[in-house]
CSV table of C-alpha atoms in Angstrom, one decimal:
chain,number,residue,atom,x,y,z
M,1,UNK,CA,69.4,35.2,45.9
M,2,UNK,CA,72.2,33.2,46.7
M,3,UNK,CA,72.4,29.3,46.8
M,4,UNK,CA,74.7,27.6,49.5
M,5,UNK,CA,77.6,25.0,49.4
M,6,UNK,CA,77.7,23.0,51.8
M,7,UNK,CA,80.8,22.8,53.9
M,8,UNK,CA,81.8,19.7,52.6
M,9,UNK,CA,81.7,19.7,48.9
M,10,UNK,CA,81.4,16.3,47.6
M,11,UNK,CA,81.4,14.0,44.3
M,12,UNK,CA,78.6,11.4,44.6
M,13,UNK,CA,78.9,8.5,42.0
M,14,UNK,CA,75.6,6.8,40.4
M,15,UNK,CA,75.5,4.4,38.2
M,16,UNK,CA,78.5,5.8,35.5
M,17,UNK,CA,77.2,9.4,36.2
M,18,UNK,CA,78.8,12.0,38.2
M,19,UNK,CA,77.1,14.3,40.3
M,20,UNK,CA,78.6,17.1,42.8
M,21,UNK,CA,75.8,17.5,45.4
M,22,UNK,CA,75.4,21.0,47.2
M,23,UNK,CA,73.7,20.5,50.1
M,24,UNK,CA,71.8,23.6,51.8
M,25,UNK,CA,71.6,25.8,55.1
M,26,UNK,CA,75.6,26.5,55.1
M,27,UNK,CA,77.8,29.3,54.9
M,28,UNK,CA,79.5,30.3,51.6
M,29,UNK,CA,77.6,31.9,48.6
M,30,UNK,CA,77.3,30.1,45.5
M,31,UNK,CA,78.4,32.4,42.2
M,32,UNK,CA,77.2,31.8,39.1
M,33,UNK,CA,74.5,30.2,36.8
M,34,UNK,CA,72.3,27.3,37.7
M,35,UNK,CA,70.1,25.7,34.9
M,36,UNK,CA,68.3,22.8,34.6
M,37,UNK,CA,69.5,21.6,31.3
M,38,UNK,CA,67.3,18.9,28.8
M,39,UNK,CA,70.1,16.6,27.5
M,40,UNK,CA,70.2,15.5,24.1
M,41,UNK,CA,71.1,12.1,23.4
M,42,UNK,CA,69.0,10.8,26.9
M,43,UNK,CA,66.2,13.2,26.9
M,44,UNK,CA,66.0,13.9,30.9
M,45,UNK,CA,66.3,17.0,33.1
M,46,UNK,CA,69.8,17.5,35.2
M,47,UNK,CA,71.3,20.1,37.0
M,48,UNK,CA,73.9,21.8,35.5
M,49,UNK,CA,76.6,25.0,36.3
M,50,UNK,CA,75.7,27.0,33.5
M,51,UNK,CA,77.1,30.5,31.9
M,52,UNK,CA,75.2,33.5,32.8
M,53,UNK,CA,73.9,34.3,29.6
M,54,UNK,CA,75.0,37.7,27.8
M,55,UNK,CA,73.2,40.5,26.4
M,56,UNK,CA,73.8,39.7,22.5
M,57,UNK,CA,71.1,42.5,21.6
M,58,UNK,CA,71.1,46.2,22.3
M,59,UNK,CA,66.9,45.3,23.2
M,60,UNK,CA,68.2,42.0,25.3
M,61,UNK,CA,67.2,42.5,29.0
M,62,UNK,CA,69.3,40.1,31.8
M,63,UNK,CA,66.8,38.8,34.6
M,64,UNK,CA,67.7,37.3,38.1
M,65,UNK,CA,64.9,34.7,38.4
M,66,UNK,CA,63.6,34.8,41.4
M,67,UNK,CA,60.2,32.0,40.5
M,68,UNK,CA,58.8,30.2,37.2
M,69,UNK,CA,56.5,27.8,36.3
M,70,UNK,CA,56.0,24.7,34.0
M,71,UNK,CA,54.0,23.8,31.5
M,72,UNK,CA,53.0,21.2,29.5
M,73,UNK,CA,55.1,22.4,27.0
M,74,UNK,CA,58.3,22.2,28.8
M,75,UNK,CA,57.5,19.1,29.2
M,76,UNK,CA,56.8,17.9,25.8
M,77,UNK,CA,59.8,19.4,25.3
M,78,UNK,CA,62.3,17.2,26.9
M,79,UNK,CA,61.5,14.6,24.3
M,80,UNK,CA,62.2,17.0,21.5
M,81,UNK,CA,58.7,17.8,20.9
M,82,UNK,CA,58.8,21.0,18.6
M,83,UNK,CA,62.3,20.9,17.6
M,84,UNK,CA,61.9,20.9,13.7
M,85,UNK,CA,59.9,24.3,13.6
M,86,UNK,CA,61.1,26.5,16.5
M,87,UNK,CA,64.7,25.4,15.2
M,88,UNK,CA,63.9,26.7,12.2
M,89,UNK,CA,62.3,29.6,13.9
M,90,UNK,CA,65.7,30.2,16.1
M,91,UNK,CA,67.7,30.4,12.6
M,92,UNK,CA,65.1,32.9,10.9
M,93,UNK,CA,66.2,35.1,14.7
M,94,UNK,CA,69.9,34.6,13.5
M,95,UNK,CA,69.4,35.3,10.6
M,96,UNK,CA,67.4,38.8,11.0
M,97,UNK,CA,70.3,39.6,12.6
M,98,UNK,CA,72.5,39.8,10.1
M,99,UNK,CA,74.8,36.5,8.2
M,100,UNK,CA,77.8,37.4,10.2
M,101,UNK,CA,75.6,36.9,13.3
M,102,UNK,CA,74.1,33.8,12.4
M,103,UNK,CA,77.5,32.6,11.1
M,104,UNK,CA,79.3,32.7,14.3
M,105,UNK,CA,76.5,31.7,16.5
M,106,UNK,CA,76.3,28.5,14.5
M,107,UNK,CA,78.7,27.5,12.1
M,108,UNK,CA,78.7,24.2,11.5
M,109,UNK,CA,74.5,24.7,10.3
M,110,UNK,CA,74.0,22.5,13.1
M,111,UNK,CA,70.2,22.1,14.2
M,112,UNK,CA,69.6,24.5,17.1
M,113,UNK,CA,68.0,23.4,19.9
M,114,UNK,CA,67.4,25.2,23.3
M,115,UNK,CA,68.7,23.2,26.0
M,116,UNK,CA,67.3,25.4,29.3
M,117,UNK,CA,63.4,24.7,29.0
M,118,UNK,CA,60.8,26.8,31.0
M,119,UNK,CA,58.7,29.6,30.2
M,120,UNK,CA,57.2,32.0,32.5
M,121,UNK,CA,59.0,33.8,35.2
M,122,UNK,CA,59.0,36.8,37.4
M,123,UNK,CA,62.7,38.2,39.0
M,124,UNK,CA,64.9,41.0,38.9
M,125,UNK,CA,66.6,43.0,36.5
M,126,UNK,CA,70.3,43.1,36.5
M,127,UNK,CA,71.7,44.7,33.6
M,128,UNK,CA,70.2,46.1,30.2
M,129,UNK,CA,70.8,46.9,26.6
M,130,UNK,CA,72.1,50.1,25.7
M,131,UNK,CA,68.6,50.1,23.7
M,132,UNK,CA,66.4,49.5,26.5
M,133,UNK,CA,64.4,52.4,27.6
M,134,UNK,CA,61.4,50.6,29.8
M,135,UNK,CA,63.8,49.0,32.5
M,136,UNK,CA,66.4,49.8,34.4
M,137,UNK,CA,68.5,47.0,37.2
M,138,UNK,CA,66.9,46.8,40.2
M,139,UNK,CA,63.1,46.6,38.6
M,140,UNK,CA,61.2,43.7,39.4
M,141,UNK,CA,59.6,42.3,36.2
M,142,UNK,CA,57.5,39.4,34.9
M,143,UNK,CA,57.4,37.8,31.6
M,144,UNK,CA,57.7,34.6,29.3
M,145,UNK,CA,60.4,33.2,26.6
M,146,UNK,CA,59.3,32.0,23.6
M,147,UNK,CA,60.3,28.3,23.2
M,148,UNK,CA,62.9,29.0,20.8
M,149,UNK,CA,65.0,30.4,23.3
M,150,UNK,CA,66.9,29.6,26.3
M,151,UNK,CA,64.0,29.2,29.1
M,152,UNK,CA,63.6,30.4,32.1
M,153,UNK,CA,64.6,27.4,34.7
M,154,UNK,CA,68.0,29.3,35.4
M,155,UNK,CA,68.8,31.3,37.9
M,156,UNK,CA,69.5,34.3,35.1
M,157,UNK,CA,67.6,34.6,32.0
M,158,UNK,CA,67.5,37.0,29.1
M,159,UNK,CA,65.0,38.2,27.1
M,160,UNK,CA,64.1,40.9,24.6
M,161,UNK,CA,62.5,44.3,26.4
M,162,UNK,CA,59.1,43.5,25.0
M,163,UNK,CA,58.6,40.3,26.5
M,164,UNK,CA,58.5,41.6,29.6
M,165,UNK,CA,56.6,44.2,31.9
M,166,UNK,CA,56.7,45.4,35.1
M,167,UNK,CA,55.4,42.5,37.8
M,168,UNK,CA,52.0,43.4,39.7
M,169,UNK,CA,53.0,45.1,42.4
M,170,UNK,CA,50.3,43.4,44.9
M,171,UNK,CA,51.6,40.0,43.8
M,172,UNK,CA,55.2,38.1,45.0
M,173,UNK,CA,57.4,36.9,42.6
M,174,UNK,CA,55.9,32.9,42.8
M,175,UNK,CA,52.4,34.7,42.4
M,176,UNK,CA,53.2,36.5,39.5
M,177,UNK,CA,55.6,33.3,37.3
M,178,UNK,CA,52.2,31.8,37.4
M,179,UNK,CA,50.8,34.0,34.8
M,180,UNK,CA,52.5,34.7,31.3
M,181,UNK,CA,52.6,32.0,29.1
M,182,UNK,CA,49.0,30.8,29.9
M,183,UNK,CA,47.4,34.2,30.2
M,184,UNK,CA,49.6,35.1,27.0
M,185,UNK,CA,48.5,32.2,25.2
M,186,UNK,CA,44.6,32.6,25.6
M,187,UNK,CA,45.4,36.6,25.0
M,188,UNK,CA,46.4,36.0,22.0
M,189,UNK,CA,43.1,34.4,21.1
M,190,UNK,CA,41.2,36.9,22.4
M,191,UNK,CA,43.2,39.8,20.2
M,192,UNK,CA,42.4,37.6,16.9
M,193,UNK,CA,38.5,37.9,18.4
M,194,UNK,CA,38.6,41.1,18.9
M,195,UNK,CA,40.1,42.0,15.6
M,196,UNK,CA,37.4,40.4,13.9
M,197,UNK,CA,34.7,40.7,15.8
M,198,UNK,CA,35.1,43.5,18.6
M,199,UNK,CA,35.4,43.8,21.8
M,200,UNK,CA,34.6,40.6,23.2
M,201,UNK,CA,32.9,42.0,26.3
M,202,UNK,CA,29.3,40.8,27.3
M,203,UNK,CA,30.3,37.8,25.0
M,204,UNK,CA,28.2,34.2,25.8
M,205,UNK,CA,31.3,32.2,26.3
M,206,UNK,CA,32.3,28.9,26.7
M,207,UNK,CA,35.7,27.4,27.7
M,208,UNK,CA,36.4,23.9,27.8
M,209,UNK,CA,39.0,22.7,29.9
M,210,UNK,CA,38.7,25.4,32.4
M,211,UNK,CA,40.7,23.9,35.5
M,212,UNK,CA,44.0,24.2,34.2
M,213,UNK,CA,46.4,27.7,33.9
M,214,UNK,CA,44.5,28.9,30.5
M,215,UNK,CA,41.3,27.8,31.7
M,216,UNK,CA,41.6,29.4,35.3
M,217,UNK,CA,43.0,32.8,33.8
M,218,UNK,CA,40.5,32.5,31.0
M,219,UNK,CA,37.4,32.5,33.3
M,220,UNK,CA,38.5,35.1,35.6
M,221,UNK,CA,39.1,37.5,32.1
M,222,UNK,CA,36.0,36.5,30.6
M,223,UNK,CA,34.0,37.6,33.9
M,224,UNK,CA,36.0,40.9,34.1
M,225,UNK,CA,34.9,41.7,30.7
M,226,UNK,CA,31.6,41.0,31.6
M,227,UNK,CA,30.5,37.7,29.8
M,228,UNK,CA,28.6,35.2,30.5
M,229,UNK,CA,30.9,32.1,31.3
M,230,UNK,CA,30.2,28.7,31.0
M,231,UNK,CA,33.2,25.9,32.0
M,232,UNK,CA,33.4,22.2,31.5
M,233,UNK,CA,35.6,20.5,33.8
M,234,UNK,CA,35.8,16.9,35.2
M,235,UNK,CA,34.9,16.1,38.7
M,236,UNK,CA,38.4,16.7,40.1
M,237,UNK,CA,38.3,20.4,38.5
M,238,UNK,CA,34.8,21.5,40.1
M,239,UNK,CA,35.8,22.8,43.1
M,240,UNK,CA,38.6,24.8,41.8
M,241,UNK,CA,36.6,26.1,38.7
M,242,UNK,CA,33.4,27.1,41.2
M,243,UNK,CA,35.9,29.3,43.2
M,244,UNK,CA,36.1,31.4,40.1
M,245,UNK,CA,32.3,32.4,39.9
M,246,UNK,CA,31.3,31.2,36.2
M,247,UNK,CA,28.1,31.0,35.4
M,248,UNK,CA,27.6,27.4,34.7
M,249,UNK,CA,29.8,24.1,35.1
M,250,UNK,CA,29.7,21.6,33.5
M,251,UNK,CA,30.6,17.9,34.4
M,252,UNK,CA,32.1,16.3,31.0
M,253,UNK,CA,32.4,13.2,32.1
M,254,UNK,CA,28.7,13.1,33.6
M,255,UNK,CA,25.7,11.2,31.4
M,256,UNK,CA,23.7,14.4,31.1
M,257,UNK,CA,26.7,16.5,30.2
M,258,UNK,CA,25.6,16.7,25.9
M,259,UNK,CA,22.0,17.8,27.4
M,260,UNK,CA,23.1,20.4,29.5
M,261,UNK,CA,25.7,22.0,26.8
M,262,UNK,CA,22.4,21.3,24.3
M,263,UNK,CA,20.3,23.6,26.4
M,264,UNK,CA,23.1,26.4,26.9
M,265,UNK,CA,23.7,26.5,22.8
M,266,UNK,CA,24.3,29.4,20.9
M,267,UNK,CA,27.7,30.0,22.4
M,268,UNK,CA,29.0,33.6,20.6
M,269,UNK,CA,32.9,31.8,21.3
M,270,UNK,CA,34.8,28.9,22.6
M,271,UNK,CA,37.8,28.5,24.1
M,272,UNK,CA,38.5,24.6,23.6
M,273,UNK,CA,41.6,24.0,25.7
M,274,UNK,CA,40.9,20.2,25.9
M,275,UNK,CA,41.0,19.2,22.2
M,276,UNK,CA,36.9,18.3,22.2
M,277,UNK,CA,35.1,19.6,19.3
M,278,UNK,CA,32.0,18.4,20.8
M,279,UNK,CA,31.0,21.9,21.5
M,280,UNK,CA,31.4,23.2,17.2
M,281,UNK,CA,28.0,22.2,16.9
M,282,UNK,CA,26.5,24.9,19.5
M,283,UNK,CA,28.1,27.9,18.8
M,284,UNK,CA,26.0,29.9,16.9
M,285,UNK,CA,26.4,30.9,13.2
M,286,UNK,CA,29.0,33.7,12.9
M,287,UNK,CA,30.5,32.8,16.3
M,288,UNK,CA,34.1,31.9,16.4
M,289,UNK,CA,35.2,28.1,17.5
M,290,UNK,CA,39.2,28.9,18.9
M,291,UNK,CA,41.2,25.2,19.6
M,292,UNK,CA,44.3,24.8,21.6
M,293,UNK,CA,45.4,22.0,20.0
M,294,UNK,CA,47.6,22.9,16.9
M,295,UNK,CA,48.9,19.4,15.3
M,296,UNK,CA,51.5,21.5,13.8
M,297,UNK,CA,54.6,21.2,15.8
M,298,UNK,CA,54.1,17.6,16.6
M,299,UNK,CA,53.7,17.1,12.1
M,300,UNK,CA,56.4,18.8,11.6
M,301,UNK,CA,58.7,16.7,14.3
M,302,UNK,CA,56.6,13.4,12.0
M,303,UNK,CA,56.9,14.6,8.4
M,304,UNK,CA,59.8,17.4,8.5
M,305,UNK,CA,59.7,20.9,8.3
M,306,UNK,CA,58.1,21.4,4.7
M,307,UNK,CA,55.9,18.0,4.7
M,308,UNK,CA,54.5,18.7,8.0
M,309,UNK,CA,53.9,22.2,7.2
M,310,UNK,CA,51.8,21.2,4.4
M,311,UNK,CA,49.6,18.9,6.3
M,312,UNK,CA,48.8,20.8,9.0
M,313,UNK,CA,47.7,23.5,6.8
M,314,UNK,CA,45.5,21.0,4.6
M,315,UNK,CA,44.0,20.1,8.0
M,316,UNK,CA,43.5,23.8,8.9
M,317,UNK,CA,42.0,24.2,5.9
M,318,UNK,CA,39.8,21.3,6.4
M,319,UNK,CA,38.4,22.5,9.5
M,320,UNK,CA,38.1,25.9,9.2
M,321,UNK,CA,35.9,24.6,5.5
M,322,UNK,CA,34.0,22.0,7.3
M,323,UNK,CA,33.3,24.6,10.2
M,324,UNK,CA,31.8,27.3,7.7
M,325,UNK,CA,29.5,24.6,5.9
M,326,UNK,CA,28.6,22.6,8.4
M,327,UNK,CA,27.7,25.7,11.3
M,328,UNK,CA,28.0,28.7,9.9
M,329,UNK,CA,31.4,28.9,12.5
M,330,UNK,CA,34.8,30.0,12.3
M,331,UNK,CA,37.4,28.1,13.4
M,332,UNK,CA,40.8,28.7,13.8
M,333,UNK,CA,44.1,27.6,16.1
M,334,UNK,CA,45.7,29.7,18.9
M,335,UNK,CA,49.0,29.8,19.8
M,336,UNK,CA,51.2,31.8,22.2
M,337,UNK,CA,52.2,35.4,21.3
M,338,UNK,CA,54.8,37.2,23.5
M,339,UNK,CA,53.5,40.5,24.3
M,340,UNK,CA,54.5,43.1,26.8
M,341,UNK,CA,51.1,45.6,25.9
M,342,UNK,CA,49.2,42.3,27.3
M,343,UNK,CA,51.4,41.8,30.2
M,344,UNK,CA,50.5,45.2,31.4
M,345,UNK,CA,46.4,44.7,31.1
M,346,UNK,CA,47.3,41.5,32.9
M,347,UNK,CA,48.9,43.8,35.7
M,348,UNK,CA,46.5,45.9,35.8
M,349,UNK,CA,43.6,43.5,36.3
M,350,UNK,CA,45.3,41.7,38.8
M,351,UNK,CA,46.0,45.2,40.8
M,352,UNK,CA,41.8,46.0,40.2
M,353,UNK,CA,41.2,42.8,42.0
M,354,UNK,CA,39.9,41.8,38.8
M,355,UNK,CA,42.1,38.5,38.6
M,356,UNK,CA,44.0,36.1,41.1
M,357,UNK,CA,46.9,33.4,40.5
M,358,UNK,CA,45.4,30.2,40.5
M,359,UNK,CA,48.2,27.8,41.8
M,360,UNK,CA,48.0,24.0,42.1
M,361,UNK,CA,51.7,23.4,43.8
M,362,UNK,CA,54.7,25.2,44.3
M,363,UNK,CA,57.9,23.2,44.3
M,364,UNK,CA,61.3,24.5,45.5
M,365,UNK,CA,64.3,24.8,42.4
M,366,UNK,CA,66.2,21.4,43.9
M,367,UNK,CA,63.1,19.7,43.0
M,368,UNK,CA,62.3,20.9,39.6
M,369,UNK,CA,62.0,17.0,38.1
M,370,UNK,CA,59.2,16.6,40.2
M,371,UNK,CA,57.4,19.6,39.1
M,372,UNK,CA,57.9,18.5,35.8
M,373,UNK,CA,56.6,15.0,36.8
M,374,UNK,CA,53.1,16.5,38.4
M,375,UNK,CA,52.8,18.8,35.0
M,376,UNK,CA,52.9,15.4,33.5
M,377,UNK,CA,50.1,14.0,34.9
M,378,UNK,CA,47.8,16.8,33.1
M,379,UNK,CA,45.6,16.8,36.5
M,380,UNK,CA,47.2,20.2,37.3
M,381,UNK,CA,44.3,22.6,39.1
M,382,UNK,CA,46.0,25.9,38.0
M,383,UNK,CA,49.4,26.6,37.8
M,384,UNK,CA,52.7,24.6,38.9
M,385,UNK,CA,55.3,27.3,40.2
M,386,UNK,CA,58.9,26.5,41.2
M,387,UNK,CA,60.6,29.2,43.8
M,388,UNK,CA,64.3,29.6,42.4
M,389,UNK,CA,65.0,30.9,45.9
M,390,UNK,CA,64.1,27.6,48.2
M,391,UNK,CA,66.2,24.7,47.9
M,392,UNK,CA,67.1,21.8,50.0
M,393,UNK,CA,70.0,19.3,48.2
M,394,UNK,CA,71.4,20.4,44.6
M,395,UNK,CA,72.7,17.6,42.5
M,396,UNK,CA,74.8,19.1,40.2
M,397,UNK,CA,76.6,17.4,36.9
């Protein structure tokens, strides 16, 4: 993919800030990296020329991003949500590495903070580790960055070998960005399921929160394994939530709402994507209650690394005691696991016909910000996709 420059390349003034603009539809290709960059001291999403990143491990893969999505977590993000823990995170990485490593990438023990945001993405590979065995340039892959890394709303990203897979071959690249991090994340709840419990086919399940990109995977999975699927969704989500054939919906927002979940109790597991305990009280005993909404990032940001650590496990704690007393439940938190092993089932379900992208907008890379703005909102119906190949007018600072 190549961007454009316009043939008149010029600087456009705003306020104090300086912006080159590179309009589209000309003749001369555009080398190099583009990135939308978060800046630190006024949190906000610009444009940016930006180095193609390098392959710093022998497992390190470089990707041509052809599409990605947003999340709600990139968005967080540009406000510094998270910063404390997954910098933290980024120097235990360096550190594995070896102190000569860690040393040179940061010297000064500066806090490390990723600056390109975004997750998911689906592209190209262009060059590879002298330890990677799975890819060679010129396969087309899909996969997600954890968010201690550089993200993937850059035209190049890099990422270790197994964090990615091969893409589904009977999706496009915008189709297939719209699946990692959200299918990743409620995979990762299923394998803790699993691991306790068994297989959770022919499950009686309910998810909560079912219209957005966990929810929407979640429902099609859940039916493909054979369970019984029960969604509650607001008004807005219905129609996008029937389209997925689940058993029951149910209207939160609606007066009869606590009667109809009443009557459908004895849930074996929920998926609470909303943050809404309500539904604790009707799984049944020895069923599993799986929330969405870890407090531990945000505690951590609060209270610092140790002191927020400590809360949020007292408040674990708390739950998962009060669960276990109260319903005869377990309860625990779910969070996103990188894994290529579940990228492949993915593929393969989507190839069987099993499972389709559910996407609420796709937005071309000149107007990231407003993807960002719609993600926002939180009245997404699926999944918000940005096509690194379409542009119209690139401000660039």
């Amino acid at each position: 993919m190549f961007l454009m420059l316009c043939k008149k390349c010029f600087i456009q003034f705003s306020g104090s800030q300086q912006f080159r603009t590179l309009a589209a539809y000309s003749t001369t290709a555009l080398d190099g990296n583009y990135a939308w960059v978060r800046q630190n001291k006024n949190p906000r999403l610009v444009l940016k020329k930006h180095a193609v990143p390098h392959l710093s491990n022998p497992h390190d893969v470089l990707i041509q991003v052809k599409a990605a999505s947003v999340n709600p977590m990139d968005v967080r993000m540009i406000e510094r949500y998270g910063e404390t823990i997954l910098s933290a995170y980024s120097k235990v990485k360096q550190l594995s590495q070896g102190p000569l490593s860690s040393w040179t990438a940061n010297p000064l023990n500066e806090t490390v903070s990723t600056s390109v945001l975004g997750r998911d993405f689906s592209g190209v590979v262009k060059s590879v580790g002298h330890l990677v065995t799975r890819f060679k340039p010129g396969d087309e892959v899909y996969g997600a960055t954890d968010p201690a890394m550089e993200g993937s709303h850059s035209l190049y990203t890099v990422v270790p070998q197994h964090y990615i897979s091969l893409k589904p071959g009977n999706l496009s690249h915008i189709e297939s960005a719209s699946f990692p991090y959200a299918a990743l994340t409620f995979l990762s709840a299923v394998k803790m399921y699993t691991k306790c419990k068994g297989p959770i086919t022919n499950q009686r399940v309910l998810v909560n929160g079912g219209a957005g990109g966990v929810g929407t995977f979640a429902i099609q999975y859940l039916k493909a394994m054979g369970c019984e699927v029960t969604v509650c969704v607001s008004e807005t989500g219905y129609e996008v939530v029937k389209g997925l054939n689940p058993n029951y919906i149910l209207d939160y927002k609606a007066e009869e709402f606590e009667r109809e979940l009443r009557q459908l109790a004895g849930f074996d597991v929920v998926f609470d994507l909303a943050g809404d305990e309500t539904a604790l009280k009707y799984v049944k005993p020895t069923g599993w209650f799986l929330a969405a909404n870890s407090p531990l990032l945000k505690a951590a940001d609060d209270w610092g690394l140790v002191c927020g650590s400590v809360q949020s496990s007292y408040m674990l704690t708390s739950k998962v005691t009060q669960a276990l007393y109260n319903h005869g439940v377990h309860y625990s938190w779910i969070f996103f696991t990188p894994s290529a092993a579940s990228l492949e089932e993915i593929k393969l379900l989507v190839e069987g016909n099993k499972i389709r992208p559910v996407i609420d907008e796709t937005f071309a890379f000149d107007k990231m910000s407003e993807a960002y703005a719609k993600v926002g909102k939180m009245r997404g119906r699926g999944k918000v996709v940005v096509d690194m190949e379409k542009f119209g007018e690139l401000c660039v600072d």
